[in-house]
Amino acid sequence: MAQRYPEQYNSILATAPGINWDRMMLGLLYPQVVINQKQIYPPLCEIDTFSAATISACDELDGVKDGFILDLSTYNFNPITIVD
């Protein structure tokens, strides 16, 4: 409506981001496809270790230590650094 009648609106409150759902779904499913094809399932402790190391290295880069990485443009962690 706002595109058709812009003079009727002072502003727009958009609550949903514009997401390219096709690419996002492929990106989410692809790791599972590879894991199932290769029949190699990483143990949960390895996934937890990588997650904890990533959050520890990059959490404060957005200015707040809250357990979330919100600014991916400042993400600079290389997971190879924790592999023996």
mmCIF file of N, CA and C in Angstrom:
data_model
loop_
_atom_site.group_PDB
_atom_site.id
_atom_site.type_symbol
_atom_site.label_atom_id
_atom_site.label_comp_id
_atom_site.label_asym_id
_atom_site.label_seq_id
_atom_site.Cartn_x
_atom_site.Cartn_y
_atom_site.Cartn_z
ATOM 1 N N MET A 1 0.812 -1.192 0.000
ATOM 2 C CA MET A 1 0.000 0.000 0.000
ATOM 3 C C MET A 1 0.863 1.266 0.000
ATOM 4 N N ALA A 2 1.938 1.244 0.789
ATOM 5 C CA ALA A 2 2.759 2.443 0.895
ATOM 6 C C ALA A 2 3.464 2.767 -0.420
ATOM 7 N N GLN A 3 3.759 1.760 -1.202
ATOM 8 C CA GLN A 3 4.386 2.017 -2.491
ATOM 9 C C GLN A 3 3.385 2.610 -3.474
ATOM 10 N N ARG A 4 2.166 2.175 -3.364
ATOM 11 C CA ARG A 4 1.141 2.671 -4.284
ATOM 12 C C ARG A 4 0.649 4.060 -3.891
ATOM 13 N N TYR A 5 0.517 4.301 -2.567
ATOM 14 C CA TYR A 5 0.006 5.592 -2.073
ATOM 15 C C TYR A 5 0.985 6.196 -1.062
ATOM 16 N N PRO A 6 2.178 6.587 -1.468
ATOM 17 C CA PRO A 6 3.173 7.081 -0.511
ATOM 18 C C PRO A 6 2.763 8.366 0.197
ATOM 19 N N GLU A 7 1.928 9.181 -0.425
ATOM 20 C CA GLU A 7 1.517 10.434 0.215
ATOM 21 C C GLU A 7 0.586 10.199 1.406
ATOM 22 N N GLN A 8 0.092 8.991 1.576
ATOM 23 C CA GLN A 8 -0.799 8.668 2.688
ATOM 24 C C GLN A 8 -0.045 8.267 3.963
ATOM 25 N N TYR A 9 1.267 8.129 3.860
ATOM 26 C CA TYR A 9 2.049 7.634 4.986
ATOM 27 C C TYR A 9 3.137 8.622 5.380
ATOM 28 N N ASN A 10 3.316 8.815 6.703
ATOM 29 C CA ASN A 10 4.409 9.636 7.222
ATOM 30 C C ASN A 10 5.670 8.794 7.406
ATOM 31 N N SER A 11 5.463 7.550 7.797
ATOM 32 C CA SER A 11 6.580 6.626 8.005
ATOM 33 C C SER A 11 6.045 5.204 7.973
ATOM 34 N N ILE A 12 6.977 4.258 7.973
ATOM 35 C CA ILE A 12 6.602 2.844 7.947
ATOM 36 C C ILE A 12 7.379 2.131 9.033
ATOM 37 N N LEU A 13 6.684 1.340 9.819
ATOM 38 C CA LEU A 13 7.320 0.509 10.823
ATOM 39 C C LEU A 13 7.381 -0.907 10.254
ATOM 40 N N ALA A 14 8.554 -1.324 9.837
ATOM 41 C CA ALA A 14 8.734 -2.659 9.263
ATOM 42 C C ALA A 14 9.281 -3.586 10.336
ATOM 43 N N THR A 15 8.583 -4.662 10.607
ATOM 44 C CA THR A 15 8.999 -5.572 11.673
ATOM 45 C C THR A 15 9.607 -6.858 11.153
ATOM 46 N N ALA A 16 9.594 -7.093 9.872
ATOM 47 C CA ALA A 16 10.172 -8.314 9.312
ATOM 48 C C ALA A 16 11.254 -7.931 8.299
ATOM 49 N N PRO A 17 12.421 -8.525 8.414
ATOM 50 C CA PRO A 17 13.490 -8.202 7.462
ATOM 51 C C PRO A 17 13.218 -8.816 6.095
ATOM 52 N N GLY A 18 13.778 -8.199 5.087
ATOM 53 C CA GLY A 18 13.690 -8.775 3.754
ATOM 54 C C GLY A 18 14.749 -9.858 3.617
ATOM 55 N N ILE A 19 14.328 -11.085 3.513
ATOM 56 C CA ILE A 19 15.255 -12.212 3.462
ATOM 57 C C ILE A 19 15.063 -12.944 2.145
ATOM 58 N N ASN A 20 16.154 -13.317 1.524
ATOM 59 C CA ASN A 20 16.101 -14.154 0.337
ATOM 60 C C ASN A 20 15.929 -15.594 0.822
ATOM 61 N N TRP A 21 14.680 -16.024 0.954
ATOM 62 C CA TRP A 21 14.371 -17.315 1.560
ATOM 63 C C TRP A 21 14.972 -18.486 0.795
ATOM 64 N N ASP A 22 15.033 -18.407 -0.542
ATOM 65 C CA ASP A 22 15.587 -19.515 -1.323
ATOM 66 C C ASP A 22 17.031 -19.784 -0.945
ATOM 67 N N ARG A 23 17.837 -18.746 -0.912
ATOM 68 C CA ARG A 23 19.248 -18.914 -0.566
ATOM 69 C C ARG A 23 19.431 -19.263 0.902
ATOM 70 N N MET A 24 18.622 -18.683 1.770
ATOM 71 C CA MET A 24 18.762 -18.962 3.186
ATOM 72 C C MET A 24 18.464 -20.434 3.481
ATOM 73 N N MET A 25 17.403 -20.967 2.909
ATOM 74 C CA MET A 25 17.042 -22.358 3.170
ATOM 75 C C MET A 25 18.113 -23.308 2.635
ATOM 76 N N LEU A 26 18.642 -23.014 1.442
ATOM 77 C CA LEU A 26 19.731 -23.849 0.915
ATOM 78 C C LEU A 26 20.954 -23.780 1.816
ATOM 79 N N GLY A 27 21.263 -22.606 2.296
ATOM 80 C CA GLY A 27 22.410 -22.441 3.186
ATOM 81 C C GLY A 27 22.238 -23.177 4.501
ATOM 82 N N LEU A 28 21.002 -23.244 4.989
ATOM 83 C CA LEU A 28 20.750 -23.953 6.244
ATOM 84 C C LEU A 28 20.756 -25.473 6.049
ATOM 85 N N LEU A 29 20.299 -25.924 4.907
ATOM 86 C CA LEU A 29 20.195 -27.362 4.671
ATOM 87 C C LEU A 29 21.476 -28.006 4.161
ATOM 88 N N TYR A 30 22.310 -27.247 3.470
ATOM 89 C CA TYR A 30 23.499 -27.825 2.834
ATOM 90 C C TYR A 30 24.421 -28.552 3.817
ATOM 91 N N PRO A 31 24.731 -28.002 4.979
ATOM 92 C CA PRO A 31 25.599 -28.749 5.910
ATOM 93 C C PRO A 31 25.003 -30.104 6.291
ATOM 94 N N GLN A 32 23.700 -30.164 6.469
ATOM 95 C CA GLN A 32 23.070 -31.437 6.819
ATOM 96 C C GLN A 32 23.158 -32.448 5.679
ATOM 97 N N VAL A 33 23.023 -31.961 4.452
ATOM 98 C CA VAL A 33 23.145 -32.840 3.285
ATOM 99 C C VAL A 33 24.543 -33.439 3.224
ATOM 100 N N VAL A 34 25.553 -32.612 3.410
ATOM 101 C CA VAL A 34 26.941 -33.093 3.363
ATOM 102 C C VAL A 34 27.202 -34.087 4.487
ATOM 103 N N ILE A 35 26.754 -33.776 5.689
ATOM 104 C CA ILE A 35 26.951 -34.678 6.825
ATOM 105 C C ILE A 35 26.282 -36.021 6.563
ATOM 106 N N ASN A 36 25.072 -36.012 6.027
ATOM 107 C CA ASN A 36 24.367 -37.269 5.763
ATOM 108 C C ASN A 36 25.009 -38.051 4.622
ATOM 109 N N GLN A 37 25.513 -37.367 3.604
ATOM 110 C CA GLN A 37 26.175 -38.067 2.509
ATOM 111 C C GLN A 37 27.460 -38.732 2.963
ATOM 112 N N LYS A 38 28.225 -38.052 3.781
ATOM 113 C CA LYS A 38 29.514 -38.583 4.223
ATOM 114 C C LYS A 38 29.380 -39.513 5.431
ATOM 115 N N GLN A 39 28.219 -39.510 6.065
ATOM 116 C CA GLN A 39 27.962 -40.335 7.247
ATOM 117 C C GLN A 39 28.981 -40.062 8.359
ATOM 118 N N ILE A 40 29.358 -38.790 8.493
ATOM 119 C CA ILE A 40 30.266 -38.373 9.558
ATOM 120 C C ILE A 40 29.526 -37.345 10.404
ATOM 121 N N TYR A 41 29.260 -37.690 11.627
ATOM 122 C CA TYR A 41 28.490 -36.820 12.501
ATOM 123 C C TYR A 41 29.392 -36.316 13.628
ATOM 124 N N PRO A 42 29.647 -35.008 13.685
ATOM 125 C CA PRO A 42 30.517 -34.501 14.760
ATOM 126 C C PRO A 42 29.819 -34.636 16.109
ATOM 127 N N PRO A 43 30.573 -35.015 17.136
ATOM 128 C CA PRO A 43 29.975 -35.109 18.467
ATOM 129 C C PRO A 43 29.538 -33.729 18.961
ATOM 130 N N LEU A 44 28.546 -33.733 19.789
ATOM 131 C CA LEU A 44 27.997 -32.478 20.318
ATOM 132 C C LEU A 44 29.046 -31.669 21.070
ATOM 133 N N CYS A 45 29.989 -32.341 21.725
ATOM 134 C CA CYS A 45 31.026 -31.613 22.471
ATOM 135 C C CYS A 45 31.911 -30.792 21.522
ATOM 136 N N GLU A 46 32.147 -31.281 20.300
ATOM 137 C CA GLU A 46 32.927 -30.511 19.331
ATOM 138 C C GLU A 46 32.155 -29.277 18.872
ATOM 139 N N ILE A 47 30.882 -29.439 18.607
ATOM 140 C CA ILE A 47 30.050 -28.307 18.183
ATOM 141 C C ILE A 47 29.992 -27.267 19.289
ATOM 142 N N ASP A 48 29.822 -27.723 20.536
ATOM 143 C CA ASP A 48 29.792 -26.800 21.675
ATOM 144 C C ASP A 48 31.115 -26.058 21.832
ATOM 145 N N THR A 49 32.236 -26.753 21.603
ATOM 146 C CA THR A 49 33.557 -26.126 21.716
ATOM 147 C C THR A 49 33.731 -25.033 20.675
ATOM 148 N N PHE A 50 33.355 -25.317 19.429
ATOM 149 C CA PHE A 50 33.462 -24.308 18.377
ATOM 150 C C PHE A 50 32.541 -23.117 18.656
ATOM 151 N N SER A 51 31.333 -23.397 19.117
ATOM 152 C CA SER A 51 30.395 -22.307 19.424
ATOM 153 C C SER A 51 30.917 -21.428 20.546
ATOM 154 N N ALA A 52 31.407 -22.053 21.607
ATOM 155 C CA ALA A 52 31.921 -21.285 22.753
ATOM 156 C C ALA A 52 33.139 -20.457 22.357
ATOM 157 N N ALA A 53 34.037 -21.035 21.561
ATOM 158 C CA ALA A 53 35.230 -20.303 21.142
ATOM 159 C C ALA A 53 34.863 -19.125 20.244
ATOM 160 N N THR A 54 33.909 -19.330 19.363
ATOM 161 C CA THR A 54 33.478 -18.248 18.471
ATOM 162 C C THR A 54 32.842 -17.115 19.255
ATOM 163 N N ILE A 55 31.950 -17.448 20.167
ATOM 164 C CA ILE A 55 31.287 -16.411 20.969
ATOM 165 C C ILE A 55 32.298 -15.700 21.864
ATOM 166 N N SER A 56 33.225 -16.454 22.430
ATOM 167 C CA SER A 56 34.247 -15.846 23.280
ATOM 168 C C SER A 56 35.116 -14.856 22.503
ATOM 169 N N ALA A 57 35.448 -15.199 21.261
ATOM 170 C CA ALA A 57 36.335 -14.344 20.465
ATOM 171 C C ALA A 57 35.625 -13.133 19.870
ATOM 172 N N CYS A 58 34.332 -13.257 19.585
ATOM 173 C CA CYS A 58 33.658 -12.209 18.802
ATOM 174 C C CYS A 58 32.486 -11.521 19.500
ATOM 175 N N ASP A 59 32.148 -11.957 20.683
ATOM 176 C CA ASP A 59 30.952 -11.413 21.350
ATOM 177 C C ASP A 59 31.069 -9.922 21.627
ATOM 178 N N GLU A 60 32.187 -9.463 22.126
ATOM 179 C CA GLU A 60 32.320 -8.061 22.532
ATOM 180 C C GLU A 60 32.615 -7.115 21.374
ATOM 181 N N LEU A 61 32.737 -7.629 20.159
ATOM 182 C CA LEU A 61 33.061 -6.770 19.023
ATOM 183 C C LEU A 61 31.940 -5.792 18.689
ATOM 184 N N ASP A 62 30.705 -6.105 19.085
ATOM 185 C CA ASP A 62 29.600 -5.182 18.832
ATOM 186 C C ASP A 62 29.390 -4.209 19.987
ATOM 187 N N GLY A 63 30.270 -4.280 20.993
ATOM 188 C CA GLY A 63 30.212 -3.338 22.098
ATOM 189 C C GLY A 63 29.484 -3.845 23.324
ATOM 190 N N VAL A 64 28.850 -5.012 23.233
ATOM 191 C CA VAL A 64 28.099 -5.552 24.359
ATOM 192 C C VAL A 64 28.450 -7.024 24.524
ATOM 193 N N LYS A 65 28.790 -7.431 25.749
ATOM 194 C CA LYS A 65 29.049 -8.847 26.016
ATOM 195 C C LYS A 65 27.735 -9.474 26.466
ATOM 196 N N ASP A 66 27.027 -10.104 25.498
ATOM 197 C CA ASP A 66 25.712 -10.650 25.794
ATOM 198 C C ASP A 66 25.521 -12.086 25.310
ATOM 199 N N GLY A 67 26.578 -12.689 24.784
ATOM 200 C CA GLY A 67 26.466 -14.061 24.305
ATOM 201 C C GLY A 67 25.965 -14.174 22.879
ATOM 202 N N PHE A 68 25.836 -13.047 22.186
ATOM 203 C CA PHE A 68 25.361 -13.038 20.803
ATOM 204 C C PHE A 68 26.358 -12.288 19.929
ATOM 205 N N ILE A 69 26.498 -12.746 18.701
ATOM 206 C CA ILE A 69 27.320 -12.041 17.715
ATOM 207 C C ILE A 69 26.349 -11.350 16.773
ATOM 208 N N LEU A 70 26.215 -10.049 16.932
ATOM 209 C CA LEU A 70 25.217 -9.313 16.164
ATOM 210 C C LEU A 70 25.787 -8.599 14.953
ATOM 211 N N ASP A 71 27.047 -8.232 15.006
ATOM 212 C CA ASP A 71 27.655 -7.493 13.899
ATOM 213 C C ASP A 71 28.634 -8.401 13.171
ATOM 214 N N LEU A 72 28.158 -9.080 12.134
ATOM 215 C CA LEU A 72 28.998 -10.034 11.423
ATOM 216 C C LEU A 72 30.092 -9.365 10.604
ATOM 217 N N SER A 73 29.989 -8.055 10.385
ATOM 218 C CA SER A 73 31.030 -7.367 9.627
ATOM 219 C C SER A 73 32.333 -7.276 10.430
ATOM 220 N N THR A 74 32.260 -7.425 11.751
ATOM 221 C CA THR A 74 33.459 -7.383 12.583
ATOM 222 C C THR A 74 33.936 -8.778 12.975
ATOM 223 N N TYR A 75 33.247 -9.798 12.517
ATOM 224 C CA TYR A 75 33.582 -11.188 12.840
ATOM 225 C C TYR A 75 34.950 -11.517 12.261
ATOM 226 N N ASN A 76 35.890 -11.901 13.107
ATOM 227 C CA ASN A 76 37.249 -12.156 12.632
ATOM 228 C C ASN A 76 37.840 -13.435 13.203
ATOM 229 N N PHE A 77 37.012 -14.346 13.634
ATOM 230 C CA PHE A 77 37.484 -15.584 14.254
ATOM 231 C C PHE A 77 37.734 -16.652 13.196
ATOM 232 N N ASN A 78 38.886 -17.315 13.290
ATOM 233 C CA ASN A 78 39.206 -18.424 12.405
ATOM 234 C C ASN A 78 39.127 -19.714 13.218
ATOM 235 N N PRO A 79 38.155 -20.581 12.968
ATOM 236 C CA PRO A 79 37.985 -21.778 13.791
ATOM 237 C C PRO A 79 39.158 -22.746 13.708
ATOM 238 N N ILE A 80 39.984 -22.636 12.700
ATOM 239 C CA ILE A 80 41.164 -23.511 12.590
ATOM 240 C C ILE A 80 42.109 -23.291 13.774
ATOM 241 N N THR A 81 42.046 -22.118 14.393
ATOM 242 C CA THR A 81 42.953 -21.812 15.504
ATOM 243 C C THR A 81 42.726 -22.690 16.724
ATOM 244 N N ILE A 82 41.562 -23.324 16.853
ATOM 245 C CA ILE A 82 41.326 -24.185 18.016
ATOM 246 C C ILE A 82 41.474 -25.669 17.705
ATOM 247 N N VAL A 83 41.827 -25.996 16.458
ATOM 248 C CA VAL A 83 42.011 -27.389 16.073
ATOM 249 C C VAL A 83 43.453 -27.787 16.359
ATOM 250 N N ASP A 84 43.622 -28.898 17.043
ATOM 251 C CA ASP A 84 44.989 -29.383 17.362
ATOM 252 C C ASP A 84 45.599 -30.067 16.163
#
